[in-house]
Amino acid sequence: MRDLVYVLAALLMLAIVLAGAQMRIIERNIRKMSYDIQPFTRHAPGAALRFLFIGDSTAVGTGAKNNSESVAGYFGRDFPQAAIDNNSYNGRKLTQLVREFPTDVKVPYDLVIVQIGGNDIMQLTPIESIGRDITTVITQAKTIGRHVVILHSGNVGLAPIFIWPFDALMTARARAVRRLYMNKARENGVLYVDLFTERNNDLFLKDIAEYYCADHLHPSAQGYRWWYERIRATMTEGHVVL
């Protein structure tokens, strides 16, 4: 019994040390960023196409040097005829998006891209709650958009900001959310963009400086470019014509 007490005490101390180290890394990396980038938008009355980007910091483009290098910005470059609205902010979780989703939309959007889920993965939102909320968001998006695309931040556990065992925990949660989003997209007739990769074939880890920004959590401009290419490829595979 005494040996068991010693083992448990040692494990508790290890957990405290690791949690402290993880928090120091997060605090240090956050100080490297300003997080003041504004979402990419384009006001174009009477435009031939209307896009809505809605979600968290990844829809803002946090990590890119300017918002033209975000997913919305890349769409804006390739669709110069499109009006682009962007209802996104840093730190948003699914439960907030459910409450804040725009309903007073007089003219439906041709495309609604929902980028959210990373904060729920990292902040340990119960999987059941994520499933309930993403279902609601999909329903809301379908009422205002002709085409709906959903995605989350891939395998967030691979982000260099995380140390063991938190990286493994984040990967396990990302894998569960990936499976959930896939199922919900299929059930509700929308597209899911799969950004999840395993460690041994992750492009971002092969060149961290190229694909991650300074906080080692958010993508860089090149990282968002890769996201954009995956979104466009998924839309092509899904026969989305704009």
PDB file of C-alpha atoms in Angstrom:
ATOM      1  CA  MET A   1       0.000   0.000   0.000  1.00  0.00           C
ATOM      2  CA  ARG A   2       2.839   2.382   0.876  1.00  0.00           C
ATOM      3  CA  ASP A   3       4.453   1.768  -2.509  1.00  0.00           C
ATOM      4  CA  LEU A   4       1.168   2.578  -4.244  1.00  0.00           C
ATOM      5  CA  VAL A   5       0.934   5.861  -2.351  1.00  0.00           C
ATOM      6  CA  TYR A   6       4.476   6.769  -3.443  1.00  0.00           C
ATOM      7  CA  VAL A   7       3.673   5.934  -7.061  1.00  0.00           C
ATOM      8  CA  LEU A   8       0.489   8.001  -7.023  1.00  0.00           C
ATOM      9  CA  ALA A   9       2.297  10.917  -5.388  1.00  0.00           C
ATOM     10  CA  ALA A  10       5.041  10.758  -8.020  1.00  0.00           C
ATOM     11  CA  LEU A  11       2.476  10.681 -10.835  1.00  0.00           C
ATOM     12  CA  LEU A  12       0.683  13.673  -9.337  1.00  0.00           C
ATOM     13  CA  MET A  13       3.930  15.622  -9.141  1.00  0.00           C
ATOM     14  CA  LEU A  14       4.754  14.709 -12.730  1.00  0.00           C
ATOM     15  CA  ALA A  15       1.321  15.890 -13.873  1.00  0.00           C
ATOM     16  CA  ILE A  16       1.787  19.199 -12.057  1.00  0.00           C
ATOM     17  CA  VAL A  17       5.235  19.715 -13.574  1.00  0.00           C
ATOM     18  CA  LEU A  18       4.046  18.899 -17.097  1.00  0.00           C
ATOM     19  CA  ALA A  19       0.961  21.114 -16.791  1.00  0.00           C
ATOM     20  CA  GLY A  20       3.123  23.971 -15.577  1.00  0.00           C
ATOM     21  CA  ALA A  21       5.570  23.510 -18.442  1.00  0.00           C
ATOM     22  CA  GLN A  22       2.708  23.459 -20.961  1.00  0.00           C
ATOM     23  CA  MET A  23       1.208  26.661 -19.568  1.00  0.00           C
ATOM     24  CA  ARG A  24       4.578  28.426 -19.701  1.00  0.00           C
ATOM     25  CA  ILE A  25       5.019  27.434 -23.352  1.00  0.00           C
ATOM     26  CA  ILE A  26       1.541  28.709 -24.223  1.00  0.00           C
ATOM     27  CA  GLU A  27       2.087  31.996 -22.390  1.00  0.00           C
ATOM     28  CA  ARG A  28       5.499  32.504 -24.007  1.00  0.00           C
ATOM     29  CA  ASN A  29       4.217  31.795 -27.507  1.00  0.00           C
ATOM     30  CA  ILE A  30       1.132  33.980 -27.122  1.00  0.00           C
ATOM     31  CA  ARG A  31       3.376  36.928 -26.290  1.00  0.00           C
ATOM     32  CA  LYS A  32       4.950  36.576 -29.737  1.00  0.00           C
ATOM     33  CA  MET A  33       1.662  37.468 -31.435  1.00  0.00           C
ATOM     34  CA  SER A  34      -0.540  40.565 -31.573  1.00  0.00           C
ATOM     35  CA  TYR A  35      -3.770  38.785 -32.621  1.00  0.00           C
ATOM     36  CA  ASP A  36      -5.141  42.025 -34.070  1.00  0.00           C
ATOM     37  CA  ILE A  37      -5.735  40.967 -37.688  1.00  0.00           C
ATOM     38  CA  GLN A  38      -9.251  41.737 -38.961  1.00  0.00           C
ATOM     39  CA  PRO A  39     -11.316  39.275 -41.032  1.00  0.00           C
ATOM     40  CA  PHE A  40     -11.132  39.630 -44.806  1.00  0.00           C
ATOM     41  CA  THR A  41     -14.330  41.108 -46.275  1.00  0.00           C
ATOM     42  CA  ARG A  42     -15.369  42.670 -49.559  1.00  0.00           C
ATOM     43  CA  HIS A  43     -18.383  44.968 -49.814  1.00  0.00           C
ATOM     44  CA  ALA A  44     -19.737  44.661 -53.336  1.00  0.00           C
ATOM     45  CA  PRO A  45     -23.438  45.523 -53.764  1.00  0.00           C
ATOM     46  CA  GLY A  46     -24.982  43.682 -56.661  1.00  0.00           C
ATOM     47  CA  ALA A  47     -22.128  41.161 -56.844  1.00  0.00           C
ATOM     48  CA  ALA A  48     -22.642  38.031 -58.936  1.00  0.00           C
ATOM     49  CA  LEU A  49     -21.613  35.808 -55.995  1.00  0.00           C
ATOM     50  CA  ARG A  50     -22.013  36.123 -52.225  1.00  0.00           C
ATOM     51  CA  PHE A  51     -19.807  34.211 -49.760  1.00  0.00           C
ATOM     52  CA  LEU A  52     -20.005  34.001 -45.977  1.00  0.00           C
ATOM     53  CA  PHE A  53     -17.110  32.878 -43.791  1.00  0.00           C
ATOM     54  CA  ILE A  54     -18.074  32.282 -40.193  1.00  0.00           C
ATOM     55  CA  GLY A  55     -16.244  30.797 -37.235  1.00  0.00           C
ATOM     56  CA  ASP A  56     -13.196  31.187 -35.034  1.00  0.00           C
ATOM     57  CA  SER A  57      -9.655  32.547 -35.406  1.00  0.00           C
ATOM     58  CA  THR A  58      -8.957  30.280 -38.365  1.00  0.00           C
ATOM     59  CA  ALA A  59     -11.754  32.025 -40.281  1.00  0.00           C
ATOM     60  CA  VAL A  60     -10.289  35.382 -39.243  1.00  0.00           C
ATOM     61  CA  GLY A  61      -6.903  34.317 -40.567  1.00  0.00           C
ATOM     62  CA  THR A  62      -5.042  34.705 -37.282  1.00  0.00           C
ATOM     63  CA  GLY A  63      -1.415  33.828 -37.913  1.00  0.00           C
ATOM     64  CA  ALA A  64      -1.215  35.342 -41.385  1.00  0.00           C
ATOM     65  CA  LYS A  65       0.575  38.672 -41.811  1.00  0.00           C
ATOM     66  CA  ASN A  66      -2.468  40.212 -43.480  1.00  0.00           C
ATOM     67  CA  ASN A  67      -6.016  39.074 -44.058  1.00  0.00           C
ATOM     68  CA  SER A  68      -5.557  38.601 -47.808  1.00  0.00           C
ATOM     69  CA  GLU A  69      -3.522  35.520 -46.824  1.00  0.00           C
ATOM     70  CA  SER A  70      -6.429  33.919 -44.956  1.00  0.00           C
ATOM     71  CA  VAL A  71      -8.811  31.337 -46.401  1.00  0.00           C
ATOM     72  CA  ALA A  72     -11.350  34.104 -47.085  1.00  0.00           C
ATOM     73  CA  GLY A  73      -8.616  36.220 -48.643  1.00  0.00           C
ATOM     74  CA  TYR A  74      -7.565  33.468 -51.021  1.00  0.00           C
ATOM     75  CA  PHE A  75     -11.188  33.018 -52.061  1.00  0.00           C
ATOM     76  CA  GLY A  76     -11.370  36.754 -52.622  1.00  0.00           C
ATOM     77  CA  ARG A  77      -8.343  36.635 -54.899  1.00  0.00           C
ATOM     78  CA  ASP A  78      -9.704  33.784 -57.024  1.00  0.00           C
ATOM     79  CA  PHE A  79     -13.285  35.116 -57.074  1.00  0.00           C
ATOM     80  CA  PRO A  80     -12.902  38.860 -57.662  1.00  0.00           C
ATOM     81  CA  GLN A  81     -16.588  39.084 -58.600  1.00  0.00           C
ATOM     82  CA  ALA A  82     -17.740  37.880 -55.151  1.00  0.00           C
ATOM     83  CA  ALA A  83     -19.002  39.889 -52.205  1.00  0.00           C
ATOM     84  CA  ILE A  84     -17.514  38.444 -49.029  1.00  0.00           C
ATOM     85  CA  ASP A  85     -18.894  38.694 -45.504  1.00  0.00           C
ATOM     86  CA  ASN A  86     -16.914  37.378 -42.552  1.00  0.00           C
ATOM     87  CA  ASN A  87     -18.518  36.828 -39.166  1.00  0.00           C
ATOM     88  CA  SER A  88     -15.576  35.439 -37.180  1.00  0.00           C
ATOM     89  CA  TYR A  89     -13.493  36.198 -34.108  1.00  0.00           C
ATOM     90  CA  ASN A  90     -10.693  34.696 -32.037  1.00  0.00           C
ATOM     91  CA  GLY A  91     -11.647  32.196 -29.371  1.00  0.00           C
ATOM     92  CA  ARG A  92     -15.161  31.449 -30.568  1.00  0.00           C
ATOM     93  CA  LYS A  93     -16.627  28.092 -29.579  1.00  0.00           C
ATOM     94  CA  LEU A  94     -19.516  26.211 -31.126  1.00  0.00           C
ATOM     95  CA  THR A  95     -21.996  27.100 -28.397  1.00  0.00           C
ATOM     96  CA  GLN A  96     -21.303  30.786 -29.042  1.00  0.00           C
ATOM     97  CA  LEU A  97     -21.747  30.348 -32.784  1.00  0.00           C
ATOM     98  CA  VAL A  98     -25.123  28.688 -32.242  1.00  0.00           C
ATOM     99  CA  ARG A  99     -26.309  31.753 -30.300  1.00  0.00           C
ATOM    100  CA  GLU A 100     -24.737  34.270 -32.667  1.00  0.00           C
ATOM    101  CA  PHE A 101     -25.481  32.736 -36.062  1.00  0.00           C
ATOM    102  CA  PRO A 102     -27.007  35.330 -38.416  1.00  0.00           C
ATOM    103  CA  THR A 103     -30.634  34.665 -39.279  1.00  0.00           C
ATOM    104  CA  ASP A 104     -31.730  37.954 -40.865  1.00  0.00           C
ATOM    105  CA  VAL A 105     -30.290  37.234 -44.307  1.00  0.00           C
ATOM    106  CA  LYS A 106     -32.472  38.629 -47.080  1.00  0.00           C
ATOM    107  CA  VAL A 107     -30.512  37.173 -50.011  1.00  0.00           C
ATOM    108  CA  PRO A 108     -29.066  33.644 -49.564  1.00  0.00           C
ATOM    109  CA  TYR A 109     -25.324  33.174 -49.897  1.00  0.00           C
ATOM    110  CA  ASP A 110     -23.936  31.094 -52.729  1.00  0.00           C
ATOM    111  CA  LEU A 111     -21.386  29.620 -50.318  1.00  0.00           C
ATOM    112  CA  VAL A 112     -21.189  29.408 -46.518  1.00  0.00           C
ATOM    113  CA  ILE A 113     -17.892  28.174 -45.087  1.00  0.00           C
ATOM    114  CA  VAL A 114     -17.952  27.302 -41.388  1.00  0.00           C
ATOM    115  CA  GLN A 115     -14.495  27.122 -39.775  1.00  0.00           C
ATOM    116  CA  ILE A 116     -14.873  26.186 -36.131  1.00  0.00           C
ATOM    117  CA  GLY A 117     -14.109  23.455 -33.607  1.00  0.00           C
ATOM    118  CA  GLY A 118     -10.485  23.945 -32.601  1.00  0.00           C
ATOM    119  CA  ASN A 119     -11.322  25.772 -29.376  1.00  0.00           C
ATOM    120  CA  ASP A 120     -13.798  23.069 -28.428  1.00  0.00           C
ATOM    121  CA  ILE A 121     -11.136  20.427 -29.019  1.00  0.00           C
ATOM    122  CA  MET A 122      -8.531  22.256 -26.940  1.00  0.00           C
ATOM    123  CA  GLN A 123     -10.877  23.360 -24.151  1.00  0.00           C
ATOM    124  CA  LEU A 124     -12.301  19.852 -23.674  1.00  0.00           C
ATOM    125  CA  THR A 125     -15.900  20.543 -24.654  1.00  0.00           C
ATOM    126  CA  PRO A 126     -17.782  17.229 -24.305  1.00  0.00           C
ATOM    127  CA  ILE A 127     -18.038  15.406 -27.635  1.00  0.00           C
ATOM    128  CA  GLU A 128     -21.797  15.090 -27.182  1.00  0.00           C
ATOM    129  CA  SER A 129     -22.101  18.880 -26.931  1.00  0.00           C
ATOM    130  CA  ILE A 130     -19.945  19.352 -30.021  1.00  0.00           C
ATOM    131  CA  GLY A 131     -22.203  16.964 -31.938  1.00  0.00           C
ATOM    132  CA  ARG A 132     -25.351  18.769 -30.860  1.00  0.00           C
ATOM    133  CA  ASP A 133     -23.962  22.211 -31.661  1.00  0.00           C
ATOM    134  CA  ILE A 134     -22.404  21.406 -35.051  1.00  0.00           C
ATOM    135  CA  THR A 135     -25.732  19.851 -36.094  1.00  0.00           C
ATOM    136  CA  THR A 136     -27.498  23.085 -35.166  1.00  0.00           C
ATOM    137  CA  VAL A 137     -24.896  25.186 -36.989  1.00  0.00           C
ATOM    138  CA  ILE A 138     -25.232  23.074 -40.141  1.00  0.00           C
ATOM    139  CA  THR A 139     -29.019  23.521 -40.044  1.00  0.00           C
ATOM    140  CA  GLN A 140     -28.587  27.271 -39.585  1.00  0.00           C
ATOM    141  CA  ALA A 141     -26.074  27.488 -42.429  1.00  0.00           C
ATOM    142  CA  LYS A 142     -28.318  25.572 -44.813  1.00  0.00           C
ATOM    143  CA  THR A 143     -31.109  28.102 -44.290  1.00  0.00           C
ATOM    144  CA  ILE A 144     -28.932  30.956 -45.595  1.00  0.00           C
ATOM    145  CA  GLY A 145     -26.557  29.236 -48.031  1.00  0.00           C
ATOM    146  CA  ARG A 146     -26.858  27.360 -51.313  1.00  0.00           C
ATOM    147  CA  HIS A 147     -23.651  25.399 -50.582  1.00  0.00           C
ATOM    148  CA  VAL A 148     -22.317  24.722 -47.073  1.00  0.00           C
ATOM    149  CA  VAL A 149     -18.787  23.622 -46.185  1.00  0.00           C
ATOM    150  CA  ILE A 150     -17.631  22.773 -42.646  1.00  0.00           C
ATOM    151  CA  LEU A 151     -14.143  22.232 -41.270  1.00  0.00           C
ATOM    152  CA  HIS A 152     -12.128  22.358 -38.072  1.00  0.00           C
ATOM    153  CA  SER A 153      -8.434  22.756 -37.420  1.00  0.00           C
ATOM    154  CA  GLY A 154      -7.292  19.269 -38.384  1.00  0.00           C
ATOM    155  CA  ASN A 155      -5.036  17.351 -36.014  1.00  0.00           C
ATOM    156  CA  VAL A 156      -4.405  20.166 -33.546  1.00  0.00           C
ATOM    157  CA  GLY A 157      -2.363  17.808 -31.369  1.00  0.00           C
ATOM    158  CA  LEU A 158       0.479  18.039 -33.896  1.00  0.00           C
ATOM    159  CA  ALA A 159       0.871  21.784 -33.326  1.00  0.00           C
ATOM    160  CA  PRO A 160       4.380  22.349 -31.914  1.00  0.00           C
ATOM    161  CA  ILE A 161       2.944  24.344 -29.011  1.00  0.00           C
ATOM    162  CA  PHE A 162       1.827  21.102 -27.330  1.00  0.00           C
ATOM    163  CA  ILE A 163       4.123  18.823 -25.338  1.00  0.00           C
ATOM    164  CA  TRP A 164       3.510  15.250 -24.173  1.00  0.00           C
ATOM    165  CA  PRO A 165       1.015  14.101 -22.970  1.00  0.00           C
ATOM    166  CA  PHE A 166      -1.162  17.043 -24.037  1.00  0.00           C
ATOM    167  CA  ASP A 167      -0.306  16.522 -27.703  1.00  0.00           C
ATOM    168  CA  ALA A 168      -1.637  12.968 -27.507  1.00  0.00           C
ATOM    169  CA  LEU A 169      -4.800  14.144 -25.753  1.00  0.00           C
ATOM    170  CA  MET A 170      -5.412  16.827 -28.392  1.00  0.00           C
ATOM    171  CA  THR A 171      -4.852  14.326 -31.219  1.00  0.00           C
ATOM    172  CA  ALA A 172      -7.304  11.870 -29.668  1.00  0.00           C
ATOM    173  CA  ARG A 173      -9.931  14.593 -29.353  1.00  0.00           C
ATOM    174  CA  ALA A 174      -9.262  15.894 -32.869  1.00  0.00           C
ATOM    175  CA  ARG A 175      -9.695  12.375 -34.221  1.00  0.00           C
ATOM    176  CA  ALA A 176     -13.043  12.039 -32.427  1.00  0.00           C
ATOM    177  CA  VAL A 177     -14.249  15.426 -33.696  1.00  0.00           C
ATOM    178  CA  ARG A 178     -13.132  14.545 -37.219  1.00  0.00           C
ATOM    179  CA  ARG A 179     -15.255  11.401 -37.142  1.00  0.00           C
ATOM    180  CA  LEU A 180     -18.180  13.377 -35.723  1.00  0.00           C
ATOM    181  CA  TYR A 181     -17.974  16.155 -38.363  1.00  0.00           C
ATOM    182  CA  MET A 182     -17.716  13.584 -41.145  1.00  0.00           C
ATOM    183  CA  ASN A 183     -20.868  11.850 -39.959  1.00  0.00           C
ATOM    184  CA  LYS A 184     -22.816  15.064 -39.434  1.00  0.00           C
ATOM    185  CA  ALA A 185     -21.817  16.377 -42.857  1.00  0.00           C
ATOM    186  CA  ARG A 186     -22.919  13.168 -44.539  1.00  0.00           C
ATOM    187  CA  GLU A 187     -26.202  13.039 -42.614  1.00  0.00           C
ATOM    188  CA  ASN A 188     -27.051  16.646 -43.433  1.00  0.00           C
ATOM    189  CA  GLY A 189     -25.885  16.855 -47.037  1.00  0.00           C
ATOM    190  CA  VAL A 190     -23.011  19.326 -46.638  1.00  0.00           C
ATOM    191  CA  LEU A 191     -19.298  19.078 -47.383  1.00  0.00           C
ATOM    192  CA  TYR A 192     -16.638  18.311 -44.762  1.00  0.00           C
ATOM    193  CA  VAL A 193     -13.054  19.320 -45.498  1.00  0.00           C
ATOM    194  CA  ASP A 194     -10.676  16.794 -43.963  1.00  0.00           C
ATOM    195  CA  LEU A 195      -7.526  18.554 -42.734  1.00  0.00           C
ATOM    196  CA  PHE A 196      -6.545  15.740 -40.362  1.00  0.00           C
ATOM    197  CA  THR A 197      -3.152  14.112 -40.883  1.00  0.00           C
ATOM    198  CA  GLU A 198      -1.040  11.726 -38.829  1.00  0.00           C
ATOM    199  CA  ARG A 199       2.370  12.738 -37.512  1.00  0.00           C
ATOM    200  CA  ASN A 200       4.364  10.680 -40.018  1.00  0.00           C
ATOM    201  CA  ASN A 201       2.852  12.439 -43.045  1.00  0.00           C
ATOM    202  CA  ASP A 202       2.045  15.915 -41.763  1.00  0.00           C
ATOM    203  CA  LEU A 203       3.266  18.599 -44.156  1.00  0.00           C
ATOM    204  CA  PHE A 204       3.286  21.321 -41.494  1.00  0.00           C
ATOM    205  CA  LEU A 205       5.739  19.447 -39.259  1.00  0.00           C
ATOM    206  CA  LYS A 206       8.170  19.057 -42.148  1.00  0.00           C
ATOM    207  CA  ASP A 207       8.658  22.838 -42.233  1.00  0.00           C
ATOM    208  CA  ILE A 208       7.326  24.445 -39.046  1.00  0.00           C
ATOM    209  CA  ALA A 209       8.649  27.907 -39.885  1.00  0.00           C
ATOM    210  CA  GLU A 210       6.892  27.821 -43.260  1.00  0.00           C
ATOM    211  CA  TYR A 211       3.473  26.525 -42.201  1.00  0.00           C
ATOM    212  CA  TYR A 212       3.035  27.763 -38.613  1.00  0.00           C
ATOM    213  CA  CYS A 213       3.033  31.323 -37.328  1.00  0.00           C
ATOM    214  CA  ALA A 214       5.058  32.447 -34.307  1.00  0.00           C
ATOM    215  CA  ASP A 215       2.694  31.002 -31.699  1.00  0.00           C
ATOM    216  CA  HIS A 216       3.202  27.483 -33.155  1.00  0.00           C
ATOM    217  CA  LEU A 217      -0.559  26.929 -33.022  1.00  0.00           C
ATOM    218  CA  HIS A 218      -2.156  28.902 -35.848  1.00  0.00           C
ATOM    219  CA  PRO A 219      -1.238  28.414 -39.502  1.00  0.00           C
ATOM    220  CA  SER A 220       0.930  30.922 -41.329  1.00  0.00           C
ATOM    221  CA  ALA A 221      -0.058  32.417 -44.683  1.00  0.00           C
ATOM    222  CA  GLN A 222       1.345  29.319 -46.369  1.00  0.00           C
ATOM    223  CA  GLY A 223      -0.552  27.121 -43.935  1.00  0.00           C
ATOM    224  CA  TYR A 224      -3.813  28.835 -44.796  1.00  0.00           C
ATOM    225  CA  ARG A 225      -2.932  28.475 -48.455  1.00  0.00           C
ATOM    226  CA  TRP A 226      -2.786  24.700 -47.940  1.00  0.00           C
ATOM    227  CA  TRP A 227      -6.135  24.821 -46.149  1.00  0.00           C
ATOM    228  CA  TYR A 228      -7.606  26.790 -49.056  1.00  0.00           C
ATOM    229  CA  GLU A 229      -6.354  24.265 -51.590  1.00  0.00           C
ATOM    230  CA  ARG A 230      -7.908  21.423 -49.585  1.00  0.00           C
ATOM    231  CA  ILE A 231     -11.221  23.290 -49.434  1.00  0.00           C
ATOM    232  CA  ARG A 232     -11.238  23.922 -53.175  1.00  0.00           C
ATOM    233  CA  ALA A 233     -10.318  20.292 -53.889  1.00  0.00           C
ATOM    234  CA  THR A 234     -13.159  19.081 -51.641  1.00  0.00           C
ATOM    235  CA  MET A 235     -15.592  21.416 -53.383  1.00  0.00           C
ATOM    236  CA  THR A 236     -14.487  20.080 -56.762  1.00  0.00           C
ATOM    237  CA  GLU A 237     -14.902  16.490 -55.570  1.00  0.00           C
ATOM    238  CA  GLY A 238     -18.353  17.438 -54.255  1.00  0.00           C
ATOM    239  CA  HIS A 239     -19.331  18.945 -57.630  1.00  0.00           C
ATOM    240  CA  VAL A 240     -19.870  22.417 -56.164  1.00  0.00           C
ATOM    241  CA  VAL A 241     -20.298  24.905 -58.995  1.00  0.00           C
ATOM    242  CA  LEU A 242     -20.280  28.610 -58.156  1.00  0.00           C
TER     243      LEU A 242
END
